[in-house]
Coordinates of C-alpha atoms in Angstrom, one line a residue:
X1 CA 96.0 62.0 81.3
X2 CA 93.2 63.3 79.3
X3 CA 92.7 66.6 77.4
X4 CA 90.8 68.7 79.7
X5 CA 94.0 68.1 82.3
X6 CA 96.4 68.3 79.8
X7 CA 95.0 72.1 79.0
X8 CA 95.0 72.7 83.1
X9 CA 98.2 72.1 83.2
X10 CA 99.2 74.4 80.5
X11 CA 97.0 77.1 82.0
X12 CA 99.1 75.7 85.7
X13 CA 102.5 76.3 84.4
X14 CA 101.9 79.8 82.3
X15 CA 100.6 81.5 85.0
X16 CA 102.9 80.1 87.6
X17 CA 105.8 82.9 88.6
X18 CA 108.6 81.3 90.2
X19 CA 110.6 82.6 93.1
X20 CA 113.5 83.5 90.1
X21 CA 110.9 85.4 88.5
X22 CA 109.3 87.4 91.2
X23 CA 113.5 88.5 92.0
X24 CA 113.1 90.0 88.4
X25 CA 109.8 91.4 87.8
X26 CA 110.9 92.7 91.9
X27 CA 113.9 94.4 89.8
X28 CA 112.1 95.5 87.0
X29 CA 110.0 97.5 89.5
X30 CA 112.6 98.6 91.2
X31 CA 114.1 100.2 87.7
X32 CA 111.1 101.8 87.1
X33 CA 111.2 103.6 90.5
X34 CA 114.5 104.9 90.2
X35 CA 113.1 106.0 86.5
X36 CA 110.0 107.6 87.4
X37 CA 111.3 109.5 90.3
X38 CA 114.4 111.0 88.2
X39 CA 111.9 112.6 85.7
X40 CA 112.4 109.8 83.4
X41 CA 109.9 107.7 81.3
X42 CA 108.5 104.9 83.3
X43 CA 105.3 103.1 83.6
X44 CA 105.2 104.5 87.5
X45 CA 103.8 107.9 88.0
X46 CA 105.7 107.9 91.3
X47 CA 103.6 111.1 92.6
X48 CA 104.3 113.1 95.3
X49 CA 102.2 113.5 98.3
X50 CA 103.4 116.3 99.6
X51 CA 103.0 114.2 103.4
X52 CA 105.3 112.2 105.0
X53 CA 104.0 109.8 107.7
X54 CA 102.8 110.5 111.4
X55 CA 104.9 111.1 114.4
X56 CA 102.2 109.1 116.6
X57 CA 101.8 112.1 118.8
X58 CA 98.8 113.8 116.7
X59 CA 95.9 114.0 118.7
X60 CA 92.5 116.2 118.6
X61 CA 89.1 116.1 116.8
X62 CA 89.5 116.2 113.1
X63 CA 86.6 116.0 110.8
X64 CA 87.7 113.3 107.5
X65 CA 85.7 113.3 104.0
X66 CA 86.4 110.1 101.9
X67 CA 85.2 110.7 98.1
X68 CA 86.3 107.5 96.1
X69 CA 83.4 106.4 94.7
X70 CA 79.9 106.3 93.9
X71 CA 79.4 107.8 97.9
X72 CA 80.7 110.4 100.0
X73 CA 81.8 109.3 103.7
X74 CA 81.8 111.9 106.8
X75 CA 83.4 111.0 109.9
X76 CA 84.1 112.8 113.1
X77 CA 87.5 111.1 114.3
X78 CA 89.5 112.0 117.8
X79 CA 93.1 111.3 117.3
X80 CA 94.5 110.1 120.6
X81 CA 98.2 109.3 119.9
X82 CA 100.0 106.1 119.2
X83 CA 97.9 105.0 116.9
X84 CA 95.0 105.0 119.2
X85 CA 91.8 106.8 117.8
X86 CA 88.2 106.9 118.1
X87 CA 85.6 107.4 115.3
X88 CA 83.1 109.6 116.8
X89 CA 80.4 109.7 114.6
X90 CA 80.7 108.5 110.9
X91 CA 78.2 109.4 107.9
X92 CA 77.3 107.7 104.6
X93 CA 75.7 109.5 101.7
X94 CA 75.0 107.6 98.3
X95 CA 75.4 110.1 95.2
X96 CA 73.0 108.5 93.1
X97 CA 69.6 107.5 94.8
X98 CA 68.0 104.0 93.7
X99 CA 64.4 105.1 93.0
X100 CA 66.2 107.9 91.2
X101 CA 65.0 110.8 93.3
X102 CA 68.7 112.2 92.9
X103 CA 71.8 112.1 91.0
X104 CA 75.2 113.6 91.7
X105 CA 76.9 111.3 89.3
X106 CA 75.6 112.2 85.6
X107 CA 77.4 114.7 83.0
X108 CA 74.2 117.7 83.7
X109 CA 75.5 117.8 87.5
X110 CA 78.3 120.4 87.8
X111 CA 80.7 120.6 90.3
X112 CA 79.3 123.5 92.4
X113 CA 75.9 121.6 92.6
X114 CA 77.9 118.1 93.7
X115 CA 80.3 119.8 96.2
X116 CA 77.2 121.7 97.6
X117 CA 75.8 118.3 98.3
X118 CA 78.7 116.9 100.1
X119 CA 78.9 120.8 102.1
X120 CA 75.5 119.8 103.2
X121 CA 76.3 116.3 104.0
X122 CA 79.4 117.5 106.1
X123 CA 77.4 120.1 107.8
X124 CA 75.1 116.8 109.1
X125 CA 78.1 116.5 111.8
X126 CA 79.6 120.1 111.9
X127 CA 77.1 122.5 112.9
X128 CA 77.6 126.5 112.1
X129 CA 79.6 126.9 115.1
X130 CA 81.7 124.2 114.8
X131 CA 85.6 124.9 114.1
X132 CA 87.0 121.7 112.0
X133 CA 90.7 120.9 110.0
X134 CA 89.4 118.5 107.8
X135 CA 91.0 115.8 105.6
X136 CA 90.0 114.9 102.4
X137 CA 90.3 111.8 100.9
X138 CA 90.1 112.1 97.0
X139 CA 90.3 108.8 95.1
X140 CA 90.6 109.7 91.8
X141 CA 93.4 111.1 89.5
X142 CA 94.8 114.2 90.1
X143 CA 98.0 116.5 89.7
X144 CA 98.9 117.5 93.4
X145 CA 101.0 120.5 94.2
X146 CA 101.2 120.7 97.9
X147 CA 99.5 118.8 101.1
X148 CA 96.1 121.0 100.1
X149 CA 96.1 121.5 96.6
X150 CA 95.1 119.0 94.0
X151 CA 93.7 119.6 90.2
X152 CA 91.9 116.3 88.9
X153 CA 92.8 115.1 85.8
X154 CA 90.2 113.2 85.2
X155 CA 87.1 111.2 86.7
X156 CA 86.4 107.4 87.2
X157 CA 84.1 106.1 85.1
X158 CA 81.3 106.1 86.8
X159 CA 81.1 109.9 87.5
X160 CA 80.4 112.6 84.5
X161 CA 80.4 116.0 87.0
X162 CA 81.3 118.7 84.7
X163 CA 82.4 121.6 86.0
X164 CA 85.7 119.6 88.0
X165 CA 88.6 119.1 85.7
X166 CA 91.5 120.9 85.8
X167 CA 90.3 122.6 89.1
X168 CA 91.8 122.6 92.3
X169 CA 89.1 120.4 94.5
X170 CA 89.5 122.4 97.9
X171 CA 88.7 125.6 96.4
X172 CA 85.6 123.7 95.5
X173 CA 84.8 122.2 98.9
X174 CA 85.8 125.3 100.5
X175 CA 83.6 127.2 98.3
X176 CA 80.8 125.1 99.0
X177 CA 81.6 125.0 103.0
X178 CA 81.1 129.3 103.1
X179 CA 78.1 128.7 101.2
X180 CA 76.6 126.3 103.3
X181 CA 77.1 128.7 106.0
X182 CA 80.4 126.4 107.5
X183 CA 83.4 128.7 106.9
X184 CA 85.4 127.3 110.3
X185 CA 85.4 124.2 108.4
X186 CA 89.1 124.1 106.8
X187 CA 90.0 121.4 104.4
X188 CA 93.5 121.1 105.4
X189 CA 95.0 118.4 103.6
X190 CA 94.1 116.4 100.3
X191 CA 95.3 112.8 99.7
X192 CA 93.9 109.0 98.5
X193 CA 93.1 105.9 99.9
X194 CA 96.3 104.2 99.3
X195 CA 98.7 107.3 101.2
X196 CA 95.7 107.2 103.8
X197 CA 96.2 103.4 104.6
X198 CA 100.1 104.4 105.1
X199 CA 99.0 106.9 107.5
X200 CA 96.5 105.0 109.3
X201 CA 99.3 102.0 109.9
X202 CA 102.2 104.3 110.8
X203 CA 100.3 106.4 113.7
X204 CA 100.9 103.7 115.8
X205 CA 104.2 101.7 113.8
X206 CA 107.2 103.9 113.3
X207 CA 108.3 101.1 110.8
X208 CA 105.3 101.1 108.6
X209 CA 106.7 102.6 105.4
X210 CA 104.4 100.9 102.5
X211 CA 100.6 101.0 102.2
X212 CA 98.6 99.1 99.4
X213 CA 95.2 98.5 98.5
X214 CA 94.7 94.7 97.3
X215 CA 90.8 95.1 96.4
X216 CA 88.6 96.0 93.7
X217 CA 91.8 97.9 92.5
X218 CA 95.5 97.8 93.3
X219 CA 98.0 100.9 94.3
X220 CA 100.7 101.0 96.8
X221 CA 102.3 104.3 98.5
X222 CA 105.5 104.1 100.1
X223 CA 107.6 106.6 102.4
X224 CA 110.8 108.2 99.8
X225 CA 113.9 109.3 101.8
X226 CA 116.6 108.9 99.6
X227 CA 115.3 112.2 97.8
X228 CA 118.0 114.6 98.6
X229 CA 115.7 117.9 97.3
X230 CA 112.6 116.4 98.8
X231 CA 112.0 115.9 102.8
X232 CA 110.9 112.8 103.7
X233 CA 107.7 112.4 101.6
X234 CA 104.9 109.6 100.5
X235 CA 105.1 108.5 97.3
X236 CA 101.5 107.8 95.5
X237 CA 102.9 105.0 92.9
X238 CA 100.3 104.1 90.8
X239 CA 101.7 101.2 90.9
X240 CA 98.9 99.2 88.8
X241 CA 100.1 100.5 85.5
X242 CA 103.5 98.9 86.4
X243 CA 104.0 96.9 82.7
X244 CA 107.6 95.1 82.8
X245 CA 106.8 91.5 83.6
X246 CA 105.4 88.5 81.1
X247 CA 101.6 88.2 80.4
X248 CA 99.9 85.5 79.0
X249 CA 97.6 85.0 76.1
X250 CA 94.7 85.4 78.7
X251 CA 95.8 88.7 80.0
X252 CA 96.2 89.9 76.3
X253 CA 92.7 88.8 75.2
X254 CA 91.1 90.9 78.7
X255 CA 93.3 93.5 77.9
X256 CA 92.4 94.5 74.1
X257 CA 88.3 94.1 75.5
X258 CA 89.3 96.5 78.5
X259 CA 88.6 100.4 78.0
X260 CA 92.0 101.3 77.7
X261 CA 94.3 98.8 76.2
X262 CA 97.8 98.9 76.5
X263 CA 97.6 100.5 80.1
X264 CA 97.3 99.5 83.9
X265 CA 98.8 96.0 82.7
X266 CA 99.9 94.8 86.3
X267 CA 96.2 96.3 88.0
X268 CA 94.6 94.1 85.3
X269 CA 96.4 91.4 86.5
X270 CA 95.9 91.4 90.0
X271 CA 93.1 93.6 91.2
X272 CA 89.8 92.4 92.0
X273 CA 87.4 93.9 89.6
X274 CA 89.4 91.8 86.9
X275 CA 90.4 88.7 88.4
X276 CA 86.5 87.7 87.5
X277 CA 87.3 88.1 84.0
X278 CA 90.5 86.3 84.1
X279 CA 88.6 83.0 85.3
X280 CA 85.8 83.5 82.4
X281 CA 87.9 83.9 79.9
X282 CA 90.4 81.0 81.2
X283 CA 87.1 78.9 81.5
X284 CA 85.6 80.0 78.4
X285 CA 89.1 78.7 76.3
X286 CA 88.8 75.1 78.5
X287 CA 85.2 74.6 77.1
X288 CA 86.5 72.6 73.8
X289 CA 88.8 70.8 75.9
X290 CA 86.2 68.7 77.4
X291 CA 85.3 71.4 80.0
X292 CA 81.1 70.4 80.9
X293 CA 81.0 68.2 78.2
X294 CA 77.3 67.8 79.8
X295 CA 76.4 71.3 79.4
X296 CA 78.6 73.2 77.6
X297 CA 76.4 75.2 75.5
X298 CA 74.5 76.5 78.8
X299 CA 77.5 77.7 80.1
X300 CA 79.0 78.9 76.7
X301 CA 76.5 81.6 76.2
X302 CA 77.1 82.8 80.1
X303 CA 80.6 82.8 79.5
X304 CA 80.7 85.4 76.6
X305 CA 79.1 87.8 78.8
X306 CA 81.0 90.6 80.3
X307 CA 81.2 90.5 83.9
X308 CA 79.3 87.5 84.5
X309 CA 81.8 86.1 87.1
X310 CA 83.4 88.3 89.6
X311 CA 86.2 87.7 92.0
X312 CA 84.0 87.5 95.0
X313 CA 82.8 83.7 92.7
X314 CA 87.0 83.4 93.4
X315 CA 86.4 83.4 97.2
X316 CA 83.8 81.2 96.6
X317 CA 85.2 78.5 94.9
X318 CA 88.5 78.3 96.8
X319 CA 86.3 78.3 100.0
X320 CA 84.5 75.3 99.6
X321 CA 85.9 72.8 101.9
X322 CA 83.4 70.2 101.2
X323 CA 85.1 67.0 100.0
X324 CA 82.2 66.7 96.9
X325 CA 82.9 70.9 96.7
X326 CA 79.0 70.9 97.0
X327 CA 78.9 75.0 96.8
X328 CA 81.0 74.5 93.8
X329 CA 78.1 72.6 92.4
X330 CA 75.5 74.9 93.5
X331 CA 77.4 78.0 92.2
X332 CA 77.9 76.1 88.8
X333 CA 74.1 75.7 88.6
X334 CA 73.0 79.3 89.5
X335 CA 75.6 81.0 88.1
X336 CA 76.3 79.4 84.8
X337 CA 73.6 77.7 84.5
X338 CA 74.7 73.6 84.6
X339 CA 72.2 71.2 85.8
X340 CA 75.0 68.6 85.9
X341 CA 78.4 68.9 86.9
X342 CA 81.2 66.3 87.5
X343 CA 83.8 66.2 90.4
X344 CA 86.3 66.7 87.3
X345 CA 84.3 70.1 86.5
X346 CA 84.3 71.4 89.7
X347 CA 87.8 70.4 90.7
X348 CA 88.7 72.5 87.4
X349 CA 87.0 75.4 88.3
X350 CA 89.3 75.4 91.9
X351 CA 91.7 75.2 90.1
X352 CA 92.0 78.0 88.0
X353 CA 90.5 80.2 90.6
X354 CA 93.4 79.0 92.6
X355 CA 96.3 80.1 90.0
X356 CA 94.4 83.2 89.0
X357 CA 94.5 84.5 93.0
X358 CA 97.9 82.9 93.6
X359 CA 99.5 84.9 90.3
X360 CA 97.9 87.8 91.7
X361 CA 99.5 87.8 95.2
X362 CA 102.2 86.6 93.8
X363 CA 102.6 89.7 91.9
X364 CA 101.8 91.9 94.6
X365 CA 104.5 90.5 96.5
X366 CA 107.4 91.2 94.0
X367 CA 106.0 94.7 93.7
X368 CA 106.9 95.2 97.6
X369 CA 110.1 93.2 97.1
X370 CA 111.1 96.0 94.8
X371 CA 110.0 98.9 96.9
X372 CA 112.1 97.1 100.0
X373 CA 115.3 96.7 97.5
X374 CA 114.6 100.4 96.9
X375 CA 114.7 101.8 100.3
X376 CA 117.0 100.0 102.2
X377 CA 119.1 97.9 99.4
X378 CA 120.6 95.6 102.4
X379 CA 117.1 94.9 104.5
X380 CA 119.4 96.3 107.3
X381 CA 116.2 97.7 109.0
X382 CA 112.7 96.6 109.9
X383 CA 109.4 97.3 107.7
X384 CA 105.6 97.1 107.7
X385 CA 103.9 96.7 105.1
X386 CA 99.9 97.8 105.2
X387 CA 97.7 96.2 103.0
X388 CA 93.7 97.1 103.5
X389 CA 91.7 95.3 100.8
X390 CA 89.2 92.7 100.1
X391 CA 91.9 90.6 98.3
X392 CA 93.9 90.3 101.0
X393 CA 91.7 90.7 104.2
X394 CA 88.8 87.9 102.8
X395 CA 90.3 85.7 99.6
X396 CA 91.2 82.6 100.9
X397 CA 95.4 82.1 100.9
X398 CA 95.9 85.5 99.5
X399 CA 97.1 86.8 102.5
X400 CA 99.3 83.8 103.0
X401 CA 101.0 83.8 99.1
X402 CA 102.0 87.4 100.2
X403 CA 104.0 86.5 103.0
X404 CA 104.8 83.4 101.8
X405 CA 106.5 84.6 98.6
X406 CA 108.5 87.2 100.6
X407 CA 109.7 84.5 102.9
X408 CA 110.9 82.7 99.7
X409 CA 113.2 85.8 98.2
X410 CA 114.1 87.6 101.1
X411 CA 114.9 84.6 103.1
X412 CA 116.4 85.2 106.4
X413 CA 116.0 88.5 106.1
X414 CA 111.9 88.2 105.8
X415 CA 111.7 88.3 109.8
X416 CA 112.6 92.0 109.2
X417 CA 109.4 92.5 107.1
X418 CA 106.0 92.5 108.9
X419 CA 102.7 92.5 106.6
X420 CA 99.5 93.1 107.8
X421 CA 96.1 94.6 107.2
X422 CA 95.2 97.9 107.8
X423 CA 91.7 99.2 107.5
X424 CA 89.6 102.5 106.7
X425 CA 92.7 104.5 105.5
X426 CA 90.5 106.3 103.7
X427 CA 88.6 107.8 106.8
X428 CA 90.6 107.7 109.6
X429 CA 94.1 108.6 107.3
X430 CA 92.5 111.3 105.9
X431 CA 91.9 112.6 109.5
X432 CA 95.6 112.0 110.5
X433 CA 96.5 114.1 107.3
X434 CA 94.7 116.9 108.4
X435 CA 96.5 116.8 111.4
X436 CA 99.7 116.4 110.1
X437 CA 98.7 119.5 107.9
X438 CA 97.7 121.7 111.2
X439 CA 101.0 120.6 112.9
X440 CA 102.8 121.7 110.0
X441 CA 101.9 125.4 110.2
X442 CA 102.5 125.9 114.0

């Protein structure tokens, strides 16, 4: 066996999670549930929603604003019951135009300026007549105090608005909405993607009862009943700063170059937009074991370079089916550089991409383990679980490790657990809140 396979399968068997492990890490999150919603200290926020999830028999025209990003998303949605819905008409706005004619984004933008731009965006579909419950989806962190009101705590890092924190971001858009000359239109309910994606699924599943996001990020939202003060309500997790489970040396070196150290351990571990960084680091450390011995220094100087491989380079490389992994070669060549590339290389690379999704589904998996253990102890009823995703709906096996590594703990009892994708919670859940928000006050 020679040194660069020796190092593989060290890398292999540290970030390999057994089917003993995931039972703990499963319990560990389960500890930190029961922790986090006593009041107690806990690496889960376990926030309230103030929601809990469809009856199936909403129907009517809602009007749904998604605002989790860089762009704001309009969409006209008829609710038809069951979980059968129409999207009428849908609208996309960027906040920051390319030539740079605009820009919503920046830290001399205040909020009255960027909510009168999404008013006017809005008022593209609703016209001044027009008589709309809308539902807002609002992906960023915030301190909710009913289905309507939430105060932001702070932005994402890509948007400087002043003018927003600490505020209550309905009074804003409503604001905006009487200026704009749309005061019919009534933000009714205010919630994020990962409650949204819950919603979305149970509409038409009376056992859907978790909702995740497996993509860029990670989060997961499941329906609390054991609360005896509390109805029935969603709980927003936030379950990417979950912390109680091993790490490896790799995870510790991303972690100390990420902007916060020390938190969102478990989101750093399995969401997207680090999974990139996992492999270059990994591949970075197998350079002096005999890693492109014909290139090395080519793809050394790549290598140090933040976010010069991302996880969509994961999808690639575990989707070449070519018995040579020709695409593997040609993404070695444009991406870091290496004229010349052995079987041994690519084979390498595959590899690691392999263990770094794997881990991170792996993960994933004993997250929901925990939340199942939570709310029904003996699996003595039947769950879904709604994922939506680029992780899981496009990364090849992802999808798979999840089921497969509930199949492996739960055991018989895994025919009681369905997973499966769930898209656009973001739009058409935020329309379903705003029904479920409406039906509320009659």
């Amino acid at each position: 066996m020679n040194v660069l396979q020796k190092a593989l399968d060290k890398i292999t068997e540290q970030m390999t999670i057994s089917d003993e492990q995931i039972e703990k890490i499963a319990e560990n999150f389960r500890r930190e549930m029961v922790k986090g919603l006593a009041g107690g200290k806990s690496s889960l926020k376990m926030l309230p929603s103030f929601i809990t999830t469809p009856a199936g028999t909403e129907s009517g025209t809602f009007l749904a604003l998604d605002f989790g990003g860089t762009n704001i998303r309009v969409l006209l949605v008829d609710l038809l019951q069951d979980g059968n819905f129409i999207v009428r008409e849908q609208r996309i706005k960027q906040l920051k135009d390319e030539q740079g004619q605009y820009d919503y984004l920046y830290s001399r933008v205040s909020g009255e300026v960027l909510f009168d731009f999404i008013a006017d965006h809005i008022a593209g579909i609703a016209g001044p007549e027009s008589a709309y419950s809308l539902g807002h989806t609002f992906s960023f962190a915030c301190a909710q105090t009913a289905i309507n009101k939430a105060t932001l705590l702070h932005w994402g890092k890509e948007i400087n608005v002043t003018g927003v924190k600490g505020v209550d971001i309905n009074t804003l858009l409503t604001e905006a909405l009487v200026r704009r000359g749309l005061p019919a239109v009534k933000p009714q309910a205010i919630t994020n993607d990962t409650v949204g994606t819950l919603l979305t699924a149970a509409y038409g599943d009376p056992y859907a009862d978790i909702g995740s996001i497996c993509g860029t990020g990670h989060n997961t939202a499941y329906l609390e009943t054991q609360m005896p003060e509390w109805p029935p309500m969603i709980i927003n997790m936030e379950s990417g700063f979950f912390d109680a489970m091993e790490t490896t040396c790799y995870d510790d070196e991303l972690d100390r170059a990420s902007e916060q150290p020390g938190t969102m351990r478990l989101e750093k571990m399995v969401a997207g937009c680090y999974l990139g960084t996992l492999l270059r680091i990994i591949t970075r450390h197998l350079l002096p074991e005999g890693l492109f011995a014909a290139c090395r220094q080519a793809a050394e100087e790549i290598l140090e370079q933040q976010g010069s491989i991302s996880s969509q380079d994961i999808s690639l490389l575990l989707g070449d089916r070519n018995a040579d992994l020709a695409e593997v070669a040609g993404w070695l060549e444009k991406k870091l550089k290496l004229t010349v590339s052995s079987q041994e290389d690519r084979l390498a690379m595959v590899k690691v991409a392999g263990v770094i999704a794997v881990r991170s589904a792996r993960l994933v998996g004993a997250t929901y383990i925990g939340i199942l253990k939570h709310i029904d102890p003996r699996l003595e009823q039947n769950h879904t679980i709604a994922i939506d995703g680029s992780l899981y709906e496009k990364l090849p096996g992802y999808a798979k490790e999840i089921r497969r590594v509930i199949d492996g703990v739960l055991q018989e009892k895994a025919k009681q657990v369905q997973v499966r994708l769930s898209k656009d919670g973001s739009g058409v859940g935020a329309a379903i809140a705003a029904a479920i928000a409406v039906k509320r006050q009659t």
